[in-house]
Amino acid sequence: MAKKVLVVDDEMDMRTFITTLLETSGYKPLSAADGKEGMEVAREKKPSVIILDVMMPNESGISMYRELKKDPELKDIPVVMVSALSKKTFFHSQRVLDEYEGGKIPEPVAYIEKPPEPEDILGAIENCLK
């Protein structure tokens, strides 16, 4: 049975690139265009891994990530962040939010800067599924 991997990205090209890569690598891709839709798909389909873009309109990847990690049913799904934002900027924003909200959110299992290399994405997913 192919593992389900949810790709949440507002850029159609990026979603297509990653879902095609997943399909040809034996995974069952699911996709969503923003964080709100991403949460709905995650709740309904319970993917094995979520690949999440940081910067999106409607609901950003940062808020979706925090929502996932606070949800008892979804908090254990590994998340791979993919973004044009530098890793340093992302982790800084998480620390600020942790302090502001008074709770520490665990770090994503991987953080890949755009444009992602196919082997980086597949490698991150394989690590999540070990």
Coordinates of N, CA, C and O in Angstrom, one line a residue:
M1 N 0.8 -1.2 0.0 CA 0.0 0.0 0.0 C 0.9 1.3 0.0 O 1.7 1.4 0.9
A2 N 0.7 2.1 -1.0 CA 1.5 3.3 -1.1 C 1.2 4.3 0.1 O 0.1 4.4 0.5
K3 N 2.3 4.9 0.6 CA 2.2 5.8 1.7 C 1.6 7.1 1.1 O 2.0 7.6 0.1
K4 N 0.7 7.7 1.9 CA 0.1 9.0 1.4 C 0.9 10.2 1.9 O 1.3 10.2 3.0
V5 N 1.2 11.1 0.9 CA 2.0 12.2 1.2 C 1.2 13.5 0.8 O 0.8 13.6 -0.4
L6 N 0.9 14.4 1.7 CA 0.2 15.6 1.4 C 1.1 16.7 1.1 O 2.0 17.0 1.8
V7 N 0.9 17.3 -0.1 CA 1.7 18.5 -0.5 C 0.8 19.7 -0.4 O -0.3 19.8 -1.0
V8 N 1.2 20.7 0.4 CA 0.5 21.9 0.6 C 1.3 23.1 0.1 O 2.3 23.4 0.7
D9 N 0.9 23.7 -1.0 CA 1.7 24.7 -1.6 C 0.7 25.6 -2.5 O -0.1 25.0 -3.2
D10 N 0.8 26.9 -2.4 CA -0.1 27.7 -3.2 C 0.3 27.8 -4.7 O -0.4 28.2 -5.5
E11 N 1.6 27.4 -5.0 CA 2.1 27.5 -6.4 C 1.7 26.2 -7.1 O 2.3 25.1 -6.7
M12 N 0.9 26.3 -8.1 CA 0.5 25.2 -8.9 C 1.7 24.4 -9.5 O 1.8 23.2 -9.4
D13 N 2.7 25.1 -10.0 CA 3.9 24.5 -10.6 C 4.6 23.6 -9.5 O 5.1 22.5 -9.8
M14 N 4.8 24.2 -8.3 CA 5.5 23.4 -7.3 C 4.7 22.2 -6.8 O 5.2 21.1 -6.7
R15 N 3.3 22.4 -6.7 CA 2.5 21.2 -6.4 C 2.6 20.1 -7.4 O 2.8 19.0 -7.1
T16 N 2.5 20.5 -8.7 CA 2.6 19.5 -9.8 C 4.0 18.8 -9.8 O 4.1 17.6 -9.9
F17 N 5.0 19.6 -9.6 CA 6.4 19.1 -9.6 C 6.5 18.0 -8.5 O 7.0 16.9 -8.7
I18 N 6.1 18.4 -7.3 CA 6.3 17.5 -6.1 C 5.3 16.3 -6.2 O 5.8 15.1 -6.0
T19 N 4.1 16.5 -6.6 CA 3.1 15.3 -6.7 C 3.6 14.4 -7.8 O 3.5 13.1 -7.6
T20 N 4.1 14.9 -8.9 CA 4.6 14.0 -10.0 C 5.8 13.2 -9.5 O 5.9 12.0 -9.7
L21 N 6.7 13.9 -8.8 CA 7.9 13.2 -8.2 C 7.4 12.1 -7.2 O 8.0 11.0 -7.3
L22 N 6.4 12.4 -6.4 CA 5.9 11.4 -5.4 C 5.3 10.2 -6.1 O 5.6 9.0 -5.8
E23 N 4.5 10.5 -7.1 CA 3.8 9.4 -7.9 C 4.8 8.5 -8.5 O 4.7 7.3 -8.4
T24 N 5.8 9.1 -9.2 CA 6.8 8.2 -9.9 C 7.7 7.5 -8.9 O 8.5 6.6 -9.3
S25 N 7.7 7.9 -7.6 CA 8.5 7.3 -6.6 C 7.8 6.3 -5.8 O 8.2 5.9 -4.7
G26 N 6.5 6.0 -6.1 CA 5.7 5.0 -5.4 C 4.9 5.5 -4.3 O 4.4 4.7 -3.5
Y27 N 4.7 6.8 -4.1 CA 3.9 7.3 -3.1 C 2.5 7.7 -3.6 O 2.3 7.8 -4.8
K28 N 1.5 7.9 -2.7 CA 0.2 8.4 -3.2 C 0.1 9.8 -2.8 O -0.1 10.1 -1.6
P29 N 0.3 10.8 -3.7 CA 0.2 12.2 -3.4 C -1.2 12.7 -3.2 O -2.1 12.3 -3.9
L30 N -1.3 13.6 -2.2 CA -2.5 14.3 -2.0 C -2.1 15.8 -2.1 O -1.0 16.1 -1.8
S31 N -3.0 16.7 -2.5 CA -2.5 18.1 -2.5 C -3.6 19.1 -2.0 O -4.8 18.8 -2.1
A32 N -3.1 20.2 -1.6 CA -3.9 21.3 -1.1 C -3.3 22.6 -1.5 O -2.0 22.7 -1.5
A33 N -4.1 23.7 -1.7 CA -3.5 24.9 -2.2 C -3.2 25.9 -1.1 O -2.6 27.0 -1.3
D34 N -3.7 25.7 0.1 CA -3.4 26.6 1.2 C -3.6 25.8 2.6 O -4.0 24.6 2.6
G35 N -3.2 26.5 3.7 CA -3.2 25.8 5.0 C -4.6 25.4 5.4 O -4.7 24.3 6.0
K36 N -5.6 26.1 5.1 CA -7.0 25.8 5.5 C -7.4 24.4 4.8 O -7.8 23.5 5.5
E37 N -7.2 24.4 3.5 CA -7.5 23.2 2.7 C -6.6 22.0 3.2 O -7.0 20.9 3.3
G38 N -5.3 22.4 3.5 CA -4.4 21.4 3.9 C -4.8 20.7 5.2 O -4.7 19.5 5.4
M39 N -5.3 21.5 6.2 CA -5.8 20.9 7.4 C -7.0 20.0 7.2 O -7.1 18.9 7.8
E40 N -7.9 20.4 6.3 CA -9.1 19.5 6.0 C -8.6 18.2 5.4 O -9.1 17.1 5.8
V41 N -7.7 18.2 4.4 CA -7.2 17.0 3.8 C -6.5 16.1 4.9 O -6.6 14.9 4.9
A42 N -5.7 16.8 5.7 CA -4.9 16.1 6.7 C -5.9 15.3 7.7 O -5.7 14.2 8.0
R43 N -6.9 16.0 8.1 CA -7.9 15.4 9.0 C -8.6 14.2 8.4 O -8.9 13.2 9.0
E44 N -9.0 14.4 7.1 CA -9.8 13.4 6.4 C -8.9 12.2 6.0 O -9.4 11.1 6.1
K45 N -7.8 12.5 5.4 CA -7.0 11.4 4.8 C -5.8 10.8 5.7 O -5.2 9.8 5.3
K46 N -5.5 11.5 6.7 CA -4.4 11.1 7.6 C -3.1 10.7 6.9 O -2.8 9.5 6.8
P47 N -2.4 11.6 6.2 CA -1.2 11.3 5.4 C -0.1 10.8 6.3 O -0.1 11.1 7.5
S48 N 0.9 10.1 5.7 CA 2.0 9.6 6.5 C 3.0 10.7 6.7 O 3.8 10.7 7.7
V49 N 3.1 11.6 5.7 CA 4.0 12.8 5.7 C 3.3 14.0 5.1 O 2.5 13.8 4.2
I50 N 3.7 15.2 5.6 CA 3.1 16.4 5.0 C 4.3 17.3 4.5 O 5.2 17.5 5.2
I51 N 4.2 17.7 3.2 CA 5.2 18.6 2.7 C 4.5 20.0 2.6 O 3.5 20.1 2.0
L52 N 5.1 20.9 3.3 CA 4.4 22.2 3.6 C 5.2 23.4 3.2 O 6.3 23.6 3.6
D53 N 4.6 24.2 2.3 CA 5.2 25.5 1.9 C 5.0 26.5 3.1 O 3.9 26.5 3.7
V54 N 6.0 27.4 3.3 CA 5.8 28.3 4.4 C 5.0 29.5 4.1 O 4.1 29.9 4.8
M55 N 5.3 30.1 2.9 CA 4.6 31.4 2.6 C 3.4 31.1 1.6 O 3.6 30.7 0.5
M56 N 2.2 31.2 2.2 CA 1.0 31.1 1.3 C -0.1 32.1 1.7 O -0.1 32.5 2.9
P57 N -0.9 32.5 0.8 CA -2.0 33.3 1.2 C -3.0 32.5 1.9 O -2.9 31.3 2.1
N58 N -4.1 33.2 2.5 CA -5.1 32.5 3.3 C -4.6 32.1 4.6 O -4.7 32.7 5.6
E59 N -4.0 30.9 4.6 CA -3.4 30.4 5.9 C -2.0 30.0 5.6 O -1.7 29.1 4.7
S60 N -1.0 30.7 6.2 CA 0.4 30.4 5.9 C 0.8 29.0 6.5 O 0.1 28.4 7.3
G61 N 1.9 28.5 5.9 CA 2.4 27.2 6.4 C 2.8 27.3 7.8 O 2.7 26.3 8.6
I62 N 3.2 28.5 8.3 CA 3.6 28.6 9.7 C 2.4 28.3 10.6 O 2.5 27.6 11.5
S63 N 1.3 28.9 10.3 CA 0.1 28.7 11.1 C -0.4 27.3 11.0 O -0.9 26.7 12.0
M64 N -0.4 26.8 9.8 CA -0.9 25.4 9.6 C 0.0 24.4 10.4 O -0.5 23.5 11.0
Y65 N 1.3 24.6 10.3 CA 2.2 23.8 11.1 C 1.9 23.8 12.6 O 1.8 22.7 13.2
R66 N 1.7 25.0 13.1 CA 1.4 25.1 14.5 C 0.1 24.4 14.9 O -0.1 23.8 15.9
E67 N -0.9 24.6 14.0 CA -2.2 24.0 14.2 C -2.1 22.4 14.2 O -2.7 21.8 15.0
L68 N -1.3 21.9 13.2 CA -1.0 20.5 13.2 C -0.4 19.9 14.5 O -0.9 18.9 15.0
K69 N 0.6 20.6 14.9 CA 1.3 20.2 16.1 C 0.5 20.3 17.4 O 0.9 19.7 18.4
K70 N -0.6 21.1 17.4 CA -1.4 21.2 18.6 C -2.6 20.2 18.5 O -3.4 20.2 19.5
D71 N -2.8 19.6 17.4 CA -3.9 18.7 17.2 C -3.5 17.3 17.6 O -2.6 16.7 17.0
P72 N -4.2 16.7 18.7 CA -3.8 15.4 19.2 C -3.8 14.3 18.1 O -3.0 13.4 18.2
E73 N -4.7 14.4 17.1 CA -4.8 13.4 16.1 C -3.7 13.5 15.0 O -3.4 12.6 14.3
L74 N -3.2 14.7 14.8 CA -2.3 15.0 13.7 C -0.9 15.3 14.1 O 0.0 15.4 13.3
K75 N -0.7 15.6 15.4 CA 0.6 16.1 15.8 C 1.8 15.2 15.5 O 2.9 15.7 15.5
D76 N 1.6 13.9 15.4 CA 2.7 13.0 15.1 C 3.0 12.8 13.6 O 3.9 12.0 13.3
I77 N 2.3 13.4 12.8 CA 2.6 13.3 11.3 C 3.8 14.2 11.1 O 3.9 15.4 11.4
P78 N 4.9 13.5 10.5 CA 6.1 14.3 10.2 C 5.8 15.4 9.1 O 5.1 15.1 8.2
V79 N 6.4 16.5 9.3 CA 6.3 17.6 8.4 C 7.6 18.1 7.8 O 8.6 18.3 8.5
V80 N 7.7 18.1 6.4 CA 8.8 18.6 5.7 C 8.4 20.0 5.2 O 7.5 20.2 4.4
M81 N 9.1 21.1 5.7 CA 8.9 22.4 5.2 C 9.7 22.7 3.9 O 10.9 22.3 3.9
V82 N 9.0 23.3 3.0 CA 9.7 23.7 1.7 C 9.4 25.2 1.5 O 8.3 25.6 1.5
S83 N 10.5 26.0 1.4 CA 10.2 27.4 1.3 C 11.3 28.2 0.6 O 12.5 27.8 0.6
A84 N 10.9 29.4 0.1 CA 11.9 30.3 -0.4 C 12.5 31.1 0.7 O 13.5 31.7 0.6
L85 N 11.9 31.0 1.9 CA 12.4 31.7 3.1 C 13.6 30.9 3.6 O 13.6 29.6 3.5
S86 N 14.6 31.6 4.1 CA 15.8 30.8 4.6 C 15.4 30.1 5.8 O 14.5 30.5 6.6
K87 N 16.1 29.0 6.1 CA 15.9 28.2 7.2 C 16.0 29.0 8.5 O 15.2 28.9 9.4
K88 N 17.0 29.9 8.5 CA 17.3 30.7 9.7 C 16.1 31.6 10.0 O 15.7 31.7 11.2
T89 N 15.5 32.2 9.0 CA 14.4 33.1 9.2 C 13.2 32.3 9.7 O 12.5 32.8 10.6
F90 N 12.9 31.1 9.2 CA 11.8 30.3 9.6 C 12.0 29.9 11.1 O 11.1 30.1 11.9
F91 N 13.1 29.4 11.5 CA 13.3 29.0 12.9 C 13.2 30.2 13.8 O 12.7 30.1 14.9
H92 N 13.7 31.4 13.3 CA 13.6 32.6 14.2 C 12.1 32.9 14.4 O 11.7 33.2 15.5
S93 N 11.3 32.8 13.3 CA 9.8 33.1 13.5 C 9.2 32.1 14.4 O 8.3 32.5 15.2
Q94 N 9.6 30.9 14.4 CA 9.0 29.9 15.3 C 9.4 30.2 16.8 O 8.5 30.1 17.6
R95 N 10.6 30.6 17.0 CA 11.0 31.0 18.4 C 10.2 32.2 18.9 O 9.7 32.2 20.0
V96 N 10.0 33.2 18.0 CA 9.2 34.3 18.4 C 7.7 33.9 18.8 O 7.2 34.3 19.8
L97 N 7.2 33.1 17.9 CA 5.8 32.6 18.1 C 5.7 31.7 19.4 O 4.7 31.8 20.2
D98 N 6.7 30.9 19.6 CA 6.8 30.1 20.9 C 6.7 31.0 22.1 O 5.9 30.7 23.0
E99 N 7.5 32.0 22.1 CA 7.5 33.0 23.2 C 6.2 33.7 23.4 O 5.6 33.8 24.4
Y100 N 5.7 34.1 22.2 CA 4.4 34.9 22.2 C 3.3 34.0 22.7 O 2.4 34.4 23.5
E101 N 3.2 32.8 22.3 CA 2.1 31.9 22.6 C 2.4 31.1 23.9 O 1.5 30.4 24.4
G102 N 3.6 31.2 24.4 CA 3.9 30.5 25.7 C 4.0 29.0 25.6 O 3.6 28.3 26.5
G103 N 4.3 28.5 24.4 CA 4.4 27.0 24.3 C 5.4 26.7 23.2 O 5.4 27.4 22.2
K104 N 6.2 25.7 23.4 CA 7.2 25.3 22.4 C 6.6 24.3 21.4 O 6.0 23.3 21.8
I105 N 6.7 24.6 20.1 CA 6.2 23.6 19.1 C 7.5 22.9 18.6 O 8.5 23.5 18.3
P106 N 7.4 21.6 18.4 CA 8.5 20.8 17.9 C 8.9 21.3 16.5 O 8.1 21.8 15.7
E107 N 10.2 21.1 16.2 CA 10.7 21.6 14.9 C 10.3 20.6 13.8 O 10.1 19.4 14.1
P108 N 10.1 21.1 12.5 CA 9.8 20.1 11.4 C 11.0 19.2 11.3 O 12.1 19.5 11.6
V109 N 10.7 18.0 10.7 CA 11.7 17.0 10.6 C 12.7 17.4 9.5 O 13.9 16.9 9.6
A110 N 12.3 18.2 8.6 CA 13.3 18.7 7.6 C 12.8 20.0 7.1 O 11.6 20.4 7.1
Y111 N 13.8 20.8 6.6 CA 13.5 22.1 6.0 C 14.3 22.2 4.7 O 15.5 22.2 4.8
I112 N 13.6 22.4 3.6 CA 14.3 22.4 2.3 C 14.0 23.8 1.7 O 12.8 24.2 1.6
E113 N 15.1 24.5 1.3 CA 14.9 25.8 0.6 C 14.6 25.6 -0.8 O 15.0 24.6 -1.5
K114 N 13.7 26.5 -1.4 CA 13.3 26.4 -2.8 C 14.4 27.0 -3.6 O 15.1 27.9 -3.2
P115 N 14.6 26.5 -4.9 CA 13.9 25.4 -5.5 C 14.4 24.1 -4.9 O 15.6 23.9 -4.8
P116 N 13.5 23.2 -4.6 CA 14.0 21.9 -4.0 C 14.5 20.9 -5.0 O 14.1 20.9 -6.1
E117 N 15.5 20.2 -4.6 CA 16.1 19.1 -5.5 C 15.2 17.9 -5.2 O 14.9 17.6 -4.1
P118 N 14.9 17.1 -6.3 CA 14.1 15.9 -6.1 C 14.7 14.9 -5.0 O 14.0 14.4 -4.2
E119 N 16.0 14.8 -5.0 CA 16.6 13.8 -4.1 C 16.5 14.3 -2.6 O 16.4 13.6 -1.7
D120 N 16.4 15.7 -2.5 CA 16.3 16.2 -1.1 C 14.9 15.9 -0.6 O 14.7 15.6 0.6
I121 N 13.9 16.1 -1.4 CA 12.5 15.8 -1.1 C 12.3 14.3 -0.7 O 11.8 14.0 0.3
L122 N 12.8 13.5 -1.6 CA 12.6 12.0 -1.4 C 13.4 11.6 -0.2 O 12.9 10.7 0.6
G123 N 14.6 12.1 0.0 CA 15.4 11.7 1.1 C 14.7 12.1 2.4 O 14.7 11.3 3.4
A124 N 14.1 13.3 2.5 CA 13.4 13.8 3.7 C 12.2 12.9 4.0 O 12.0 12.5 5.1
I125 N 11.5 12.5 2.9 CA 10.3 11.6 3.1 C 10.8 10.3 3.6 O 10.2 9.7 4.6
E126 N 11.8 9.7 3.0 CA 12.3 8.4 3.5 C 12.7 8.4 4.9 O 12.4 7.5 5.7
N127 N 13.4 9.5 5.3 CA 13.8 9.7 6.7 C 12.6 9.7 7.7 O 12.6 9.1 8.7
C128 N 11.5 10.4 7.2 CA 10.3 10.4 8.0 C 9.6 9.1 8.2 O 9.0 8.8 9.2
L129 N 9.7 8.2 7.2 CA 9.0 7.0 7.2 C 9.8 5.8 7.9 O 9.3 4.7 8.0
K130 N 11.1 6.1 8.2 CA 11.9 5.1 8.8 C 11.4 4.7 10.2 O 10.9 5.5 11.0

